[in-house]
mmCIF file of C-alpha atoms in Angstrom:
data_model
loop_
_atom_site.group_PDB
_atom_site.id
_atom_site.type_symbol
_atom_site.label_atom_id
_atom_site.label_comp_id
_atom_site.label_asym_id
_atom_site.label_seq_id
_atom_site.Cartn_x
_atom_site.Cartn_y
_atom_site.Cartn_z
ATOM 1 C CA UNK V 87 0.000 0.000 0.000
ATOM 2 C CA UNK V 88 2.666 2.279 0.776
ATOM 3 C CA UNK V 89 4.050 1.903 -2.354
ATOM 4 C CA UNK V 90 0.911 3.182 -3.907
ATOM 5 C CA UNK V 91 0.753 5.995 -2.187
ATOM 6 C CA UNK V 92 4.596 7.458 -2.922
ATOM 7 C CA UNK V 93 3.946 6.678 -6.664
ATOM 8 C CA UNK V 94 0.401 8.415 -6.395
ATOM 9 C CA UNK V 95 2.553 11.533 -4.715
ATOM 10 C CA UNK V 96 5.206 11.390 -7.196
ATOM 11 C CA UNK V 97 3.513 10.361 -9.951
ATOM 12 C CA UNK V 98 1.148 13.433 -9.614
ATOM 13 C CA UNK V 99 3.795 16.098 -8.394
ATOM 14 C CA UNK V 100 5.649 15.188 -11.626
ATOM 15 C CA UNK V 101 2.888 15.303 -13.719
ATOM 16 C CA UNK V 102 1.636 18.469 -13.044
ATOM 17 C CA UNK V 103 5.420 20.294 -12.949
ATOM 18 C CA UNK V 104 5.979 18.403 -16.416
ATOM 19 C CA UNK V 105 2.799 20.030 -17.369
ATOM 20 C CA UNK V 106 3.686 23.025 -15.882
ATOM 21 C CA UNK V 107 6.456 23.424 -17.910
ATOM 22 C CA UNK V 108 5.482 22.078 -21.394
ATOM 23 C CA UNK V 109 2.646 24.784 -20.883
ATOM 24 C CA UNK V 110 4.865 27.649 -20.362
ATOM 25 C CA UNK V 111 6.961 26.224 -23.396
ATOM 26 C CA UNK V 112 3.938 26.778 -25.614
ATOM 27 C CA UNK V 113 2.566 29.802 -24.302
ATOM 28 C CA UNK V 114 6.332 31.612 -24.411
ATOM 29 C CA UNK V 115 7.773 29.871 -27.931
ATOM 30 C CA UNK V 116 4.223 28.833 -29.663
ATOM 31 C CA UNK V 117 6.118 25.088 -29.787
ATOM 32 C CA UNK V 118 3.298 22.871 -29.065
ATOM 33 C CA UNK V 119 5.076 20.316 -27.142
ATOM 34 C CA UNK V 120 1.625 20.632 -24.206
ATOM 35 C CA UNK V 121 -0.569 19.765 -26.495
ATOM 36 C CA UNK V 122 2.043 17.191 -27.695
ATOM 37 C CA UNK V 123 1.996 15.945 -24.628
ATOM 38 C CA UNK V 124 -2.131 15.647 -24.029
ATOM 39 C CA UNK V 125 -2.799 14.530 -26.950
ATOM 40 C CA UNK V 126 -4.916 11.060 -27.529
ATOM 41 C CA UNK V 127 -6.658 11.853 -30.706
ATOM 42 C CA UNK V 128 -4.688 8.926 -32.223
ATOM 43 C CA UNK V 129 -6.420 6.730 -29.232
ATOM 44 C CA UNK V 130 -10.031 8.341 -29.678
ATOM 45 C CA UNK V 131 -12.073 10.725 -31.474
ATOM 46 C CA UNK V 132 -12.834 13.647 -28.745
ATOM 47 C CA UNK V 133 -14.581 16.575 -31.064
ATOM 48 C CA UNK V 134 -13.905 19.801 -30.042
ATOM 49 C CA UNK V 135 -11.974 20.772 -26.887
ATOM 50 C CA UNK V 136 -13.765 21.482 -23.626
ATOM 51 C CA UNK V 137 -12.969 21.730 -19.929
ATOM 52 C CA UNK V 138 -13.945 17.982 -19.723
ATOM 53 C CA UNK V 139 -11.711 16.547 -22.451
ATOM 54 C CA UNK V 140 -8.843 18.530 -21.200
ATOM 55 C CA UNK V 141 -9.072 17.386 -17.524
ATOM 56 C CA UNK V 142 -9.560 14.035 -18.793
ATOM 57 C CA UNK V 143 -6.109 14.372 -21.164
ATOM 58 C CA UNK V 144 -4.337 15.346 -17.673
ATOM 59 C CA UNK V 145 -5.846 12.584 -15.996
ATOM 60 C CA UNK V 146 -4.289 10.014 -18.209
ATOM 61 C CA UNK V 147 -0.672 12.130 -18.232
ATOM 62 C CA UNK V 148 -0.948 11.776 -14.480
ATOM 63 C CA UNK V 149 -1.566 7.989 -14.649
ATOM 64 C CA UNK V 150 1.218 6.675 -16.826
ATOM 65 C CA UNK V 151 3.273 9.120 -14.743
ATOM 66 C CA UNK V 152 1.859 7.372 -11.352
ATOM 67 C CA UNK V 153 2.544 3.839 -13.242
ATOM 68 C CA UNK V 154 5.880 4.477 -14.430
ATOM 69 C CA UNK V 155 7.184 5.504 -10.664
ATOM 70 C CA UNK V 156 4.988 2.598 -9.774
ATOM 71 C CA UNK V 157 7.066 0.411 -12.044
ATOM 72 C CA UNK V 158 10.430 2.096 -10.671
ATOM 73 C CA UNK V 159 9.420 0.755 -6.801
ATOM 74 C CA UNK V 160 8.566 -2.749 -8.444
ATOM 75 C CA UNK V 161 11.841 -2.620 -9.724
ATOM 76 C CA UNK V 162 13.383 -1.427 -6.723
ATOM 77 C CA UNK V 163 12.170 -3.978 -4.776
ATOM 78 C CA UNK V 164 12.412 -6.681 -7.610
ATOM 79 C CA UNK V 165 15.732 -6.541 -8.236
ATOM 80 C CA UNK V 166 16.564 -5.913 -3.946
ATOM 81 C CA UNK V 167 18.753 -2.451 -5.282
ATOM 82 C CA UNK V 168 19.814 -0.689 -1.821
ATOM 83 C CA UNK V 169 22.020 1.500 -4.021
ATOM 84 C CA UNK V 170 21.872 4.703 -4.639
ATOM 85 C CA UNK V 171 23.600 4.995 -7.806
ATOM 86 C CA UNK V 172 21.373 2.013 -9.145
ATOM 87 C CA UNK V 173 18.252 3.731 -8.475
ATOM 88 C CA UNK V 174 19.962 6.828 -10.090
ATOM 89 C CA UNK V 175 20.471 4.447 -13.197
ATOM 90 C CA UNK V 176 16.579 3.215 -13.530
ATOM 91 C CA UNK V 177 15.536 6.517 -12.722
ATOM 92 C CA UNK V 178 16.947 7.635 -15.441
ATOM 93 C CA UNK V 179 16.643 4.815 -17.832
ATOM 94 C CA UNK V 180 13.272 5.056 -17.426
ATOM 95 C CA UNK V 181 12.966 8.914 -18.077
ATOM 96 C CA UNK V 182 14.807 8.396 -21.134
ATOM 97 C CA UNK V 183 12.426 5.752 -22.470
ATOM 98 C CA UNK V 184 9.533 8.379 -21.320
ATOM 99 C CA UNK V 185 11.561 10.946 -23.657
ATOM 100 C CA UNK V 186 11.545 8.941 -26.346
ATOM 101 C CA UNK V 187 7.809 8.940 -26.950
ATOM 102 C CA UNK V 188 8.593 12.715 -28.517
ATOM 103 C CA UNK V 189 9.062 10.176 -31.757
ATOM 104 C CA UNK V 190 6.045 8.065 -32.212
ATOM 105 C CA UNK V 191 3.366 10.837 -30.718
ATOM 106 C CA UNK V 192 4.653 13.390 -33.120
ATOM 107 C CA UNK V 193 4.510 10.829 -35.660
ATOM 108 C CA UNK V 194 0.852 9.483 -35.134
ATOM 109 C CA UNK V 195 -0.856 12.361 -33.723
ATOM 110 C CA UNK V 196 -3.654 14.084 -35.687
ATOM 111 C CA UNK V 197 -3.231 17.428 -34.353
ATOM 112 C CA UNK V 198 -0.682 19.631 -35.115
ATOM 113 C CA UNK V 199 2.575 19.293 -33.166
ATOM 114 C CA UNK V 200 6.158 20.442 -33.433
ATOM 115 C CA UNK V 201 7.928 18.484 -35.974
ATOM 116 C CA UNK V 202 9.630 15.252 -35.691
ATOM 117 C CA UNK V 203 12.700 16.741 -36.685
ATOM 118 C CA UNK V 204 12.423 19.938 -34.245
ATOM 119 C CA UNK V 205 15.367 20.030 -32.098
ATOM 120 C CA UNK V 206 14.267 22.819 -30.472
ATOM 121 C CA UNK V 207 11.375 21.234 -29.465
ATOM 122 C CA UNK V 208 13.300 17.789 -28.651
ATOM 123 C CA UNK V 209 15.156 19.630 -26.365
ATOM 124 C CA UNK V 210 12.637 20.999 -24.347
ATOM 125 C CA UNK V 211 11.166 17.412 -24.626
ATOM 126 C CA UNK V 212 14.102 16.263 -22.906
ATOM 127 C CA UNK V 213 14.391 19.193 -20.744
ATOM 128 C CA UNK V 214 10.270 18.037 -19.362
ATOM 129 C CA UNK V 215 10.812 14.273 -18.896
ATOM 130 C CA UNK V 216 14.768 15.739 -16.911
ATOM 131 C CA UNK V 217 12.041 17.584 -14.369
ATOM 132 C CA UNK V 218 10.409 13.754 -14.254
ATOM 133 C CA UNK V 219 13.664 12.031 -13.478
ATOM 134 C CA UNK V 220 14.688 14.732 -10.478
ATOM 135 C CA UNK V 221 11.380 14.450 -9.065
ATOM 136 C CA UNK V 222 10.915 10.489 -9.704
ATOM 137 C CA UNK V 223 14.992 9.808 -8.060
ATOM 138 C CA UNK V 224 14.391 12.512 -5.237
ATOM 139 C CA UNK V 225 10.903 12.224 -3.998
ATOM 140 C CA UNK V 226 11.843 8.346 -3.820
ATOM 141 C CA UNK V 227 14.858 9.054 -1.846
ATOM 142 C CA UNK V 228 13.401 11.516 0.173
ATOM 143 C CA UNK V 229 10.243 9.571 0.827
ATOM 144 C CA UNK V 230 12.561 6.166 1.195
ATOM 145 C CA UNK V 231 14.619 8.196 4.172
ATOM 146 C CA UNK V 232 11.398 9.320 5.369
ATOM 147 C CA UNK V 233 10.351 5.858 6.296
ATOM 148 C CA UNK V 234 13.811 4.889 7.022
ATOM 149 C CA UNK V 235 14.982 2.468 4.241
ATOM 150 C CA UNK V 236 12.344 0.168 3.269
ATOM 151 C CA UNK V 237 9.770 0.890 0.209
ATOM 152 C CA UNK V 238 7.661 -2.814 1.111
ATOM 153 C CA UNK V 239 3.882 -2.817 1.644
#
């Protein structure tokens, strides 16, 4: 249980800073890398935009970003890794994996998003899924000294 919890904190911190920021991105530079990063319309026709659609867009950013720190504890625990610098590692192996979605959702999105071949936008890509990784490795750590080694339960 307690694992669910710290990935429901993390997961949610993370995915409203990575929001956060991929917002700003678009508002300041007019590179659509939010609505890159809400966008389902290859998953489901959802009309026009409304307040509903976009909360539910969020919603489902916030749950593969609870998941995947829910799959870092699994692994964690799976693999018994006590240290730091191997938590470091996953944490950022899987951030990079989460980075590399940049390719295949600007590739089979319907609605217009920066370019494949945008390093601009790649790089503030990277730059959002970084913010994941700090806040995935830290709030772990912190909340793993917190209860004083163990992430069980």
């Amino acid at each position: 249980m307690k694992q669910w919890i710290i990935s429901i904190l993390i997961g949610s911190f993370s995915a409203i800073l990575m929001g956060l920021y991929f917002y700003l991105i678009e508002q300041f530079t007019g590179k659509q890398l939010y609505t890159l990063l809400m966008n389902i319309d290859f998953l489901i026709e959802l009309g026009k935009v409304n307040i509903w659609i976009a909360a539910f867009e969020f919603f489902l950013h916030t749950l593969v970003a609870i998941i995947l720190v829910r799959m870092y504890l699994w692994l964690i625990e799976l693999k018994e890794i006590t240290s730091k610098n191997k938590r470091m590692e996953w944490a950022a192996t899987l951030s990079f994996f989460a980075f590399l979605t940049y390719f295949p959702l600007t590739t089979i999105g319907k609605t217009d998003t920066p370019a494949i071949t945008d390093l601009a936008a790649i790089f503030d890509w990277f730059l959002g899924h970084v913010i994941f990784f700090f806040v995935l490795y830290y709030g772990v750590e912190k909340l793993l000294m917190k209860n004083e080694s163990s992430i069980q339960g």
